[in-house]
Each structure stands twice: as structure tokens, then as C-alpha cells.
Amino acid sequence: MDRTSNYQLAVMMILFEIGSTPIFALGSSAKQDAWLAMLAAAIVGFILLNMFLFIQNKAPNEDLIGLLRLCFGKWAGTGIGILFALYFAYESMRNVRDFGEIANLTLLKVTPKSVTMSVIVLLAIYAISMGIRTLFHITEALLPIVMISYMLLTFLIFLAKLVQPGNLLPVLEHGIAPVLKAAFPDIISFPFGQTVIFFMLWHLIPDKQKMKRFSLISYTIVALFLVSMNMLNIMVLGVTINSLSILPFLQAVQLIEVGNILERLDVMVTLLLFLGLFVKMMTFCCGSVYAFAHLFPRIPRGVWLILVSTVIYATSFTEPNYTVHAWIGLVVVVKKVFPIFQIVIPVIMFFILLFRKLPAGQHALPSGPQPGGSQ
């Protein structure tokens, strides 16, 4: 079985959670308090992650499908597991469509969406076919590029004197209600609730004792980073432009002019967006494939990879345009569907495992060091 280390887990969580999130104007309905909406959602997401880790620690060698069967029984657990596998595939499909649409809006305006979307799907198929360790190695290679790029762009924004801290004032002008409305469930569902996918990965970590600490530290780093980027977009663009822009960070970077030399760095932002979408698409696709392979072990994992990837690619064309795609994502699934998988079912699992005595061999590991652990 594929195994990985806690360090690789931390890298994967950081890059997955960052994804394409800093590019978008999340919580913009709270106006200058959008960063507070992000912070509030991050705090609730931290509590949610602790709950996920509690569930995983009850049966540390089980993936999501095993945990569902443990909580709900074989048949009900299998049924819910199928729904989760479909949910992961749907999340992956949304990232494929986002990739194609944003490629058309930015760098590849002439290239058909079908071509750019097929490229990202084929790359994901190749990576997943090589195993979980390959996915983790990919994120290890990409993380330094992503972090250095964001640091460089942020430094240049400050160097170009584009930052206006006054755009963040007044704080809580209309009270806490708009902040909470912007945070829940929208920002919880994207990106913080998406950590539910790690139920398909946590059981692969040999050193279960350090897994919780690494996961929480990684999450905290990402949360602080996303709050900071949200503040930066508002300080550069102002409330009105930030809320109306499709890609506010891209628009902010387009304003950079340093000594008439450094400008037109929006290509860098576009590449960061592509990398983030690819990592999320690949991770969700992998989660769906591994879930179906666990649910129906008689069918080889490679067959599931082809089937799931084909369905993801085909269904990415079902929405007639990007406006409908965005509306379904922001108004329908984020508010009404995703919370079922990210909050409701895990909460039920939490209370079941809190009071149920587990069968022999399913208990959490003892507090001492485990053999074969890797940091």
C-alpha cells in the first residue's frame, strides 16, 4: 500500500487548501470586512478539522469508506460512501471547468476549452496512475514555486505603493451580521470544508501520533495566509472593485509598475491559478477513484481511474456557460449540497464514535511512538 510522511501530508494540505482561493474575492458581500468573514470561517473550519481528526483517530487505519461503514453499518455506509465518491468527482469536475474557462479568459483565448480541459484531465490520470506517493511528490515540487511566487508578487505590490490600509475601514460598520452571512456556509464550504477529502489520505500516514499536529499547523498557516491575501486585495483595489472583479488578485497584480521595468506580471498569477486548480482537481479525482475502488474491489483501480476521469471530463461540458457554472457553484451546491458532506455527515459520525464502543482492533493507537513512523 502507498505510504507517505507527515511532512508530505503538511505540504499537500497547504497547497490543496491554498489552491486557487487567494485569486478570488471570497466574502465580498461583507465589503471591507471580507477578511473578517474569512477569519470567522477559518476559525470554524479549525474546529471542523479537529472533529475530522477525532473521527480518524478512532480508527486510524481506515479511510473514509471504512469509517462510514464503521459508523453506519455495511449497507448504509456503502450507500453514503458512493455519494461521497460522487461528491469528490463533482468537486473535481468543477475544477476542470474552472481551468478551461479561466484559460480562455486569460492566456489561451483562442484554444478551445475542450483542449485545455483534456490536458488537465490527462495529467491527472497519469499522476494518479503512478500512485499516492507521486501525488505527494508533485505537491512537494510545486509548493516552493507557489509560495515564492506569492511572496514576490506581494512584495512588488508593496514596492509599487499600491496598498491603502484605509480601504479596510471602518471595521464592522454594519455589525457582525454581514460578516457571519458572508462566512457561512459559503467560505466554510470553499475552501475550509474541503479538508474532508483528507479522510482518503490520513490512513496512509505511518506516524499517526504526529499526524494531528502536522495537519493543524498546516491548516493554521493556510488560514493566516488566506486572510492576509483577502486583506491585500481590499487594500489595493478598494471595496467596490474587489467585489465586482472576477479575479481581484489578478487585477491587483496588473497595477504593478516598478521603475517602468517590472509590469505585466499577470501571467504569473494565471500560472498560480492553474497550479492551484490542478492540485485540487487531481486530489478530488484521486479521492473519488480510491473510494470507488474500496467500495467495489473486484473492479481494478485502473479501470475506476479511466471511468471516473471520463465522467469528470464529459460532465464538465453540461453547463452551457461560465455564468451558469458559477451560479450553480455559488448559489446551489456551496450553500445546499456541500455542507451535507462537509458538516452534517461528519457531525453525525462524530457523535456516533463519541459514544459507541468500537470493535476489537479498531481502537485508536496508544500514545507511545509507533514503529515505521516518519516525520
Tab-separated table of C-alpha atoms in Angstrom:
chain	number	residue	atom	x	y	z
A	1	MET	CA	0.000	0.000	0.000
A	2	ASP	CA	1.135	3.569	-0.713
A	3	ARG	CA	2.566	5.339	2.317
A	4	THR	CA	3.730	8.884	2.882
A	5	SER	CA	5.186	11.057	5.628
A	6	ASN	CA	3.754	13.759	7.848
A	7	TYR	CA	5.892	16.354	6.101
A	8	GLN	CA	4.430	15.350	2.743
A	9	LEU	CA	0.961	15.468	4.289
A	10	ALA	CA	1.630	19.019	5.518
A	11	VAL	CA	2.807	20.101	2.064
A	12	MET	CA	-0.240	18.535	0.420
A	13	MET	CA	-2.638	20.208	2.872
A	14	ILE	CA	-1.036	23.623	2.406
A	15	LEU	CA	-1.073	23.515	-1.384
A	16	PHE	CA	-4.529	21.932	-1.558
A	17	GLU	CA	-6.110	24.460	0.807
A	18	ILE	CA	-4.418	27.394	-0.924
A	19	GLY	CA	-5.447	26.077	-4.330
A	20	SER	CA	-6.969	28.921	-6.304
A	21	THR	CA	-8.541	30.571	-3.234
A	22	PRO	CA	-6.325	33.713	-2.976
A	23	ILE	CA	-7.251	34.691	-6.529
A	24	PHE	CA	-10.973	35.080	-5.818
A	25	ALA	CA	-12.944	37.677	-3.814
A	26	LEU	CA	-14.384	35.446	-1.104
A	27	GLY	CA	-16.709	37.111	1.409
A	28	SER	CA	-17.052	40.223	-0.739
A	29	SER	CA	-20.669	40.710	0.390
A	30	ALA	CA	-19.204	41.822	3.746
A	31	LYS	CA	-17.425	44.647	1.860
A	32	GLN	CA	-14.346	45.913	3.760
A	33	ASP	CA	-14.964	43.241	6.415
A	34	ALA	CA	-14.492	40.390	3.928
A	35	TRP	CA	-11.249	39.476	5.675
A	36	LEU	CA	-13.175	39.097	8.940
A	37	ALA	CA	-15.580	36.736	7.170
A	38	MET	CA	-12.583	34.705	6.021
A	39	LEU	CA	-11.196	34.706	9.568
A	40	ALA	CA	-14.525	33.624	11.083
A	41	ALA	CA	-14.855	30.794	8.568
A	42	ALA	CA	-11.253	29.752	9.233
A	43	ILE	CA	-11.931	29.500	12.976
A	44	VAL	CA	-14.989	27.320	12.417
A	45	GLY	CA	-13.009	25.314	9.863
A	46	PHE	CA	-10.330	24.732	12.510
A	47	ILE	CA	-12.972	23.276	14.829
A	48	LEU	CA	-14.275	21.182	11.938
A	49	LEU	CA	-10.766	19.867	11.211
A	50	ASN	CA	-10.340	18.861	14.860
A	51	MET	CA	-13.580	16.926	14.577
A	52	PHE	CA	-12.343	15.195	11.410
A	53	LEU	CA	-9.120	14.222	13.165
A	54	PHE	CA	-11.048	12.889	16.170
A	55	ILE	CA	-13.053	10.650	13.827
A	56	GLN	CA	-9.896	9.471	12.054
A	57	ASN	CA	-8.125	8.773	15.343
A	58	LYS	CA	-10.911	6.412	16.387
A	59	ALA	CA	-9.922	4.071	13.539
A	60	PRO	CA	-6.580	5.388	12.259
A	61	ASN	CA	-6.043	2.709	9.612
A	62	GLU	CA	-9.422	3.196	7.927
A	63	ASP	CA	-10.152	5.507	5.021
A	64	LEU	CA	-13.457	7.364	4.656
A	65	ILE	CA	-15.313	4.323	3.324
A	66	GLY	CA	-14.175	2.180	6.257
A	67	LEU	CA	-15.153	4.914	8.705
A	68	LEU	CA	-18.610	5.255	7.141
A	69	ARG	CA	-19.195	1.524	7.389
A	70	LEU	CA	-17.958	1.588	10.968
A	71	CYS	CA	-20.456	4.325	11.856
A	72	PHE	CA	-23.484	3.418	9.770
A	73	GLY	CA	-23.091	-0.289	9.088
A	74	LYS	CA	-22.089	-2.103	5.909
A	75	TRP	CA	-25.064	-1.279	3.684
A	76	ALA	CA	-25.836	2.269	4.790
A	77	GLY	CA	-22.107	3.043	4.970
A	78	THR	CA	-21.643	1.749	1.431
A	79	GLY	CA	-24.536	3.880	0.156
A	80	ILE	CA	-23.188	7.021	1.801
A	81	GLY	CA	-19.707	6.103	0.546
A	82	ILE	CA	-20.994	6.058	-3.043
A	83	LEU	CA	-22.443	9.543	-2.506
A	84	PHE	CA	-19.082	10.762	-1.180
A	85	ALA	CA	-17.273	9.265	-4.188
A	86	LEU	CA	-19.678	11.122	-6.483
A	87	TYR	CA	-19.227	14.310	-4.443
A	88	PHE	CA	-15.433	14.107	-4.853
A	89	ALA	CA	-15.867	13.560	-8.589
A	90	TYR	CA	-18.184	16.573	-8.797
A	91	GLU	CA	-15.671	18.791	-6.981
A	92	SER	CA	-13.033	17.605	-9.437
A	93	MET	CA	-15.325	18.363	-12.387
A	94	ARG	CA	-15.856	21.930	-11.164
A	95	ASN	CA	-12.095	22.484	-11.084
A	96	VAL	CA	-11.753	21.121	-14.621
A	97	ARG	CA	-14.404	23.541	-15.891
A	98	ASP	CA	-12.820	26.442	-13.955
A	99	PHE	CA	-9.473	25.571	-15.545
A	100	GLY	CA	-10.933	25.666	-19.052
A	101	GLU	CA	-12.909	28.865	-18.530
A	102	ILE	CA	-10.103	30.813	-16.873
A	103	ALA	CA	-7.630	29.642	-19.510
A	104	ASN	CA	-9.951	31.154	-22.122
A	105	LEU	CA	-10.264	34.385	-20.159
A	106	THR	CA	-6.525	34.878	-19.704
A	107	LEU	CA	-3.695	33.121	-21.547
A	108	LEU	CA	-5.347	30.792	-24.071
A	109	LYS	CA	-8.131	32.865	-25.581
A	110	VAL	CA	-8.111	31.058	-28.925
A	111	THR	CA	-7.538	27.488	-27.723
A	112	PRO	CA	-10.826	25.557	-27.331
A	113	LYS	CA	-11.841	24.744	-23.757
A	114	SER	CA	-12.093	21.096	-24.715
A	115	VAL	CA	-8.359	21.006	-25.382
A	116	THR	CA	-7.200	22.738	-22.194
A	117	MET	CA	-9.618	20.690	-20.091
A	118	SER	CA	-8.479	17.436	-21.679
A	119	VAL	CA	-4.873	18.320	-20.858
A	120	ILE	CA	-5.531	18.749	-17.137
A	121	VAL	CA	-7.556	15.501	-17.028
A	122	LEU	CA	-4.840	13.525	-18.830
A	123	LEU	CA	-2.178	14.916	-16.494
A	124	ALA	CA	-4.277	13.889	-13.500
A	125	ILE	CA	-4.793	10.386	-14.925
A	126	TYR	CA	-1.050	9.966	-15.352
A	127	ALA	CA	-0.237	11.253	-11.860
A	128	ILE	CA	-2.906	9.152	-10.108
A	129	SER	CA	-1.905	6.023	-12.039
A	130	MET	CA	1.589	6.366	-10.566
A	131	GLY	CA	0.218	6.137	-7.017
A	132	ILE	CA	-0.350	8.343	-3.987
A	133	ARG	CA	3.365	8.897	-3.409
A	134	THR	CA	3.653	10.518	-6.838
A	135	LEU	CA	0.843	12.937	-5.970
A	136	PHE	CA	2.636	13.941	-2.798
A	137	HIS	CA	5.939	14.351	-4.645
A	138	ILE	CA	4.207	16.620	-7.174
A	139	THR	CA	2.973	18.909	-4.409
A	140	GLU	CA	6.433	18.877	-2.799
A	141	ALA	CA	7.861	20.177	-6.069
A	142	LEU	CA	5.121	22.768	-6.590
A	143	LEU	CA	4.892	24.263	-3.092
A	144	PRO	CA	8.175	26.266	-3.212
A	145	ILE	CA	7.191	27.682	-6.603
A	146	VAL	CA	3.763	28.724	-5.349
A	147	MET	CA	4.942	30.254	-2.075
A	148	ILE	CA	7.890	32.135	-3.599
A	149	SER	CA	5.615	33.490	-6.347
A	150	TYR	CA	3.034	34.782	-3.868
A	151	MET	CA	5.771	36.319	-1.704
A	152	LEU	CA	7.366	38.020	-4.723
A	153	LEU	CA	4.079	39.409	-6.028
A	154	THR	CA	3.088	40.675	-2.582
A	155	PHE	CA	6.490	42.349	-2.164
A	156	LEU	CA	6.138	44.046	-5.561
A	157	ILE	CA	2.622	45.276	-4.701
A	158	PHE	CA	4.023	46.964	-1.589
A	159	LEU	CA	7.054	48.216	-3.528
A	160	ALA	CA	4.749	49.815	-6.111
A	161	LYS	CA	2.938	51.600	-3.232
A	162	LEU	CA	-0.445	50.201	-4.213
A	163	VAL	CA	-1.519	49.329	-0.672
A	164	GLN	CA	-4.055	51.637	1.006
A	165	PRO	CA	-4.804	50.362	4.562
A	166	GLY	CA	-7.634	52.865	4.854
A	167	ASN	CA	-9.683	50.683	2.491
A	168	LEU	CA	-10.202	48.288	5.420
A	169	LEU	CA	-12.007	50.965	7.448
A	170	PRO	CA	-14.433	51.246	9.087
A	171	VAL	CA	-14.308	47.827	10.702
A	172	LEU	CA	-17.714	46.214	11.356
A	173	GLU	CA	-19.514	49.275	10.026
A	174	HIS	CA	-22.772	47.319	9.767
A	175	GLY	CA	-22.174	44.991	12.692
A	176	ILE	CA	-21.270	41.319	12.787
A	177	ALA	CA	-24.294	40.025	10.837
A	178	PRO	CA	-22.933	40.688	7.294
A	179	VAL	CA	-19.652	39.036	8.279
A	180	LEU	CA	-21.358	35.869	9.505
A	181	LYS	CA	-23.673	35.798	6.494
A	182	ALA	CA	-20.696	36.018	4.133
A	183	ALA	CA	-18.749	33.355	6.032
A	184	PHE	CA	-21.439	30.701	6.477
A	185	PRO	CA	-21.812	28.468	4.633
A	186	ASP	CA	-20.009	29.916	1.596
A	187	ILE	CA	-16.408	30.237	2.823
A	188	ILE	CA	-16.762	27.193	5.073
A	189	SER	CA	-17.653	25.107	2.016
A	190	PHE	CA	-14.882	26.669	-0.062
A	191	PRO	CA	-12.140	26.159	0.901
A	192	PHE	CA	-12.127	25.023	4.545
A	193	GLY	CA	-14.756	22.281	4.466
A	194	GLN	CA	-12.967	20.645	1.555
A	195	THR	CA	-10.481	19.142	4.022
A	196	VAL	CA	-12.975	16.259	4.226
A	197	ILE	CA	-11.046	14.785	1.274
A	198	PHE	CA	-8.155	14.017	3.646
A	199	PHE	CA	-10.169	11.152	5.123
A	200	MET	CA	-8.942	9.349	1.993
A	201	LEU	CA	-5.291	10.167	2.816
A	202	TRP	CA	-4.791	10.275	6.584
A	203	HIS	CA	-4.819	6.498	6.972
A	204	LEU	CA	-1.740	6.316	4.714
A	205	ILE	CA	0.418	8.183	7.256
A	206	PRO	CA	2.598	5.695	9.215
A	207	ASP	CA	3.223	8.052	12.150
A	208	LYS	CA	-0.309	8.622	13.394
A	209	GLN	CA	0.863	10.370	16.584
A	210	LYS	CA	2.228	13.415	14.740
A	211	MET	CA	-0.444	13.483	12.046
A	212	LYS	CA	-2.842	15.677	14.044
A	213	ARG	CA	-0.159	18.232	14.922
A	214	PHE	CA	1.088	18.471	11.331
A	215	SER	CA	-2.469	18.787	9.995
A	216	LEU	CA	-3.414	21.567	12.429
A	217	ILE	CA	-0.184	23.504	11.868
A	218	SER	CA	-0.622	23.288	8.091
A	219	TYR	CA	-4.216	24.450	8.353
A	220	THR	CA	-3.258	27.404	10.565
A	221	ILE	CA	-0.567	28.522	8.105
A	222	VAL	CA	-3.039	28.402	5.231
A	223	ALA	CA	-5.777	30.213	7.182
A	224	LEU	CA	-3.477	33.100	8.098
A	225	PHE	CA	-2.218	33.288	4.526
A	226	LEU	CA	-5.730	33.396	3.044
A	227	VAL	CA	-6.888	36.077	5.495
A	228	SER	CA	-3.807	38.151	4.617
A	229	MET	CA	-4.405	37.800	0.884
A	230	ASN	CA	-8.049	38.783	1.319
A	231	MET	CA	-6.960	41.926	3.152
A	232	LEU	CA	-4.378	42.681	0.468
A	233	ASN	CA	-6.967	42.560	-2.337
A	234	ILE	CA	-9.200	45.023	-0.471
A	235	MET	CA	-6.328	47.370	0.391
A	236	VAL	CA	-5.177	47.506	-3.239
A	237	LEU	CA	-8.454	47.573	-5.160
A	238	GLY	CA	-10.899	49.021	-2.668
A	239	VAL	CA	-14.245	47.533	-1.706
A	240	THR	CA	-16.172	48.216	-4.919
A	241	ILE	CA	-13.648	46.952	-7.466
A	242	ASN	CA	-12.724	43.973	-5.291
A	243	SER	CA	-16.341	42.839	-5.022
A	244	LEU	CA	-17.072	43.313	-8.739
A	245	SER	CA	-13.884	41.716	-10.069
A	246	ILE	CA	-13.907	38.056	-11.164
A	247	LEU	CA	-10.217	37.674	-10.291
A	248	PRO	CA	-9.281	40.558	-7.940
A	249	PHE	CA	-5.723	39.423	-7.194
A	250	LEU	CA	-5.042	39.246	-10.927
A	251	GLN	CA	-6.375	42.788	-11.287
A	252	ALA	CA	-4.222	43.949	-8.372
A	253	VAL	CA	-1.061	42.486	-9.900
A	254	GLN	CA	-1.837	44.146	-13.246
A	255	LEU	CA	-1.395	47.510	-11.474
A	256	ILE	CA	2.254	46.783	-10.591
A	257	GLU	CA	4.719	49.136	-12.254
A	258	VAL	CA	8.182	49.352	-10.701
A	259	GLY	CA	10.682	51.620	-12.444
A	260	ASN	CA	8.995	51.058	-15.835
A	261	ILE	CA	10.671	47.642	-15.803
A	262	LEU	CA	8.521	45.273	-13.775
A	263	GLU	CA	4.990	45.160	-15.120
A	264	ARG	CA	2.525	42.801	-16.791
A	265	LEU	CA	3.060	40.135	-14.131
A	266	ASP	CA	-0.483	38.842	-14.530
A	267	VAL	CA	0.908	35.812	-16.357
A	268	MET	CA	2.448	34.731	-13.065
A	269	VAL	CA	-0.921	34.951	-11.312
A	270	THR	CA	-2.565	32.940	-14.069
A	271	LEU	CA	0.022	30.187	-13.704
A	272	LEU	CA	-0.526	30.150	-9.939
A	273	LEU	CA	-4.237	29.782	-10.586
A	274	PHE	CA	-3.646	26.885	-12.970
A	275	LEU	CA	-1.391	25.114	-10.460
A	276	GLY	CA	-3.955	25.509	-7.690
A	277	LEU	CA	-6.807	24.220	-9.836
A	278	PHE	CA	-4.708	21.274	-10.990
A	279	VAL	CA	-3.799	20.200	-7.453
A	280	LYS	CA	-7.407	20.368	-6.276
A	281	MET	CA	-8.741	18.613	-9.358
A	282	MET	CA	-6.148	15.856	-9.051
A	283	THR	CA	-6.729	15.348	-5.324
A	284	PHE	CA	-10.512	15.138	-5.610
A	285	CYS	CA	-10.254	12.834	-8.617
A	286	CYS	CA	-7.870	10.601	-6.682
A	287	GLY	CA	-10.245	10.553	-3.694
A	288	SER	CA	-13.144	9.519	-5.915
A	289	VAL	CA	-11.134	6.775	-7.633
A	290	TYR	CA	-9.844	5.308	-4.371
A	291	ALA	CA	-13.316	5.484	-2.816
A	292	PHE	CA	-14.910	3.577	-5.706
A	293	ALA	CA	-12.034	1.063	-5.659
A	294	HIS	CA	-12.664	0.423	-1.952
A	295	LEU	CA	-16.422	0.172	-2.456
A	296	PHE	CA	-16.145	-2.235	-5.408
A	297	PRO	CA	-12.798	-4.032	-5.002
A	298	ARG	CA	-13.479	-6.552	-7.781
A	299	ILE	CA	-13.029	-3.801	-10.355
A	300	PRO	CA	-9.343	-2.809	-10.666
A	301	ARG	CA	-8.381	0.683	-9.555
A	302	GLY	CA	-7.049	1.460	-13.027
A	303	VAL	CA	-10.482	0.827	-14.513
A	304	TRP	CA	-12.058	3.153	-11.955
A	305	LEU	CA	-9.465	5.798	-12.832
A	306	ILE	CA	-10.470	5.728	-16.502
A	307	LEU	CA	-14.202	5.622	-15.722
A	308	VAL	CA	-14.145	8.449	-13.170
A	309	SER	CA	-11.863	10.659	-15.272
A	310	THR	CA	-14.041	10.162	-18.347
A	311	VAL	CA	-17.186	11.081	-16.413
A	312	ILE	CA	-15.450	14.141	-14.921
A	313	TYR	CA	-14.375	15.344	-18.368
A	314	ALA	CA	-17.752	14.641	-20.006
A	315	THR	CA	-19.862	16.282	-17.293
A	316	SER	CA	-17.681	19.394	-17.293
A	317	PHE	CA	-19.486	20.398	-20.511
A	318	THR	CA	-23.021	20.018	-19.132
A	319	GLU	CA	-23.341	23.661	-18.042
A	320	PRO	CA	-23.957	25.917	-21.056
A	321	ASN	CA	-21.680	28.774	-19.975
A	322	TYR	CA	-19.485	30.026	-17.149
A	323	THR	CA	-22.262	32.200	-15.694
A	324	VAL	CA	-24.450	29.142	-15.114
A	325	HIS	CA	-21.451	27.181	-13.858
A	326	ALA	CA	-20.592	29.893	-11.318
A	327	TRP	CA	-24.240	30.331	-10.261
A	328	ILE	CA	-24.673	26.610	-9.608
A	329	GLY	CA	-21.437	26.576	-7.656
A	330	LEU	CA	-22.013	29.673	-5.525
A	331	VAL	CA	-25.773	29.590	-5.034
A	332	VAL	CA	-26.789	25.928	-5.195
A	333	VAL	CA	-24.108	23.399	-4.284
A	334	VAL	CA	-21.968	25.509	-1.923
A	335	LYS	CA	-24.972	26.535	0.161
A	336	LYS	CA	-27.204	23.455	-0.055
A	337	VAL	CA	-25.212	20.362	-1.078
A	338	PHE	CA	-21.595	20.631	0.075
A	339	PRO	CA	-22.463	21.236	3.788
A	340	ILE	CA	-24.136	17.809	3.853
A	341	PHE	CA	-20.821	16.107	3.056
A	342	GLN	CA	-18.528	18.548	4.830
A	343	ILE	CA	-20.501	19.165	8.028
A	344	VAL	CA	-23.727	17.199	8.512
A	345	ILE	CA	-22.467	13.647	7.909
A	346	PRO	CA	-19.141	14.192	9.773
A	347	VAL	CA	-21.048	15.626	12.771
A	348	ILE	CA	-23.249	12.512	12.856
A	349	MET	CA	-20.128	10.321	12.617
A	350	PHE	CA	-18.512	12.303	15.430
A	351	PHE	CA	-21.386	11.681	17.845
A	352	ILE	CA	-21.668	8.016	16.870
A	353	LEU	CA	-17.966	7.435	17.513
A	354	LEU	CA	-18.075	9.542	20.663
A	355	PHE	CA	-20.494	7.162	22.354
A	356	ARG	CA	-20.035	3.852	20.521
A	357	LYS	CA	-17.642	1.192	21.767
A	358	LEU	CA	-15.528	0.167	18.783
A	359	PRO	CA	-14.944	-3.462	17.782
A	360	ALA	CA	-11.652	-5.080	18.761
A	361	GLY	CA	-8.792	-3.948	16.544
A	362	GLN	CA	-10.489	-0.686	15.575
A	363	HIS	CA	-9.395	1.437	18.524
A	364	ALA	CA	-7.086	4.402	18.193
A	365	LEU	CA	-3.393	3.870	18.551
A	366	PRO	CA	-1.807	4.180	22.004
A	367	SER	CA	0.027	7.359	22.886
A	368	GLY	CA	3.519	5.854	22.598
A	369	PRO	CA	5.712	6.017	19.477
A	370	GLN	CA	4.805	3.696	16.603
A	371	PRO	CA	7.242	1.691	14.510
A	372	GLY	CA	7.838	2.816	10.982
A	373	GLY	CA	6.876	6.408	11.700
A	374	SER	CA	8.236	9.135	9.501
A	375	GLN	CA	8.296	12.850	10.031
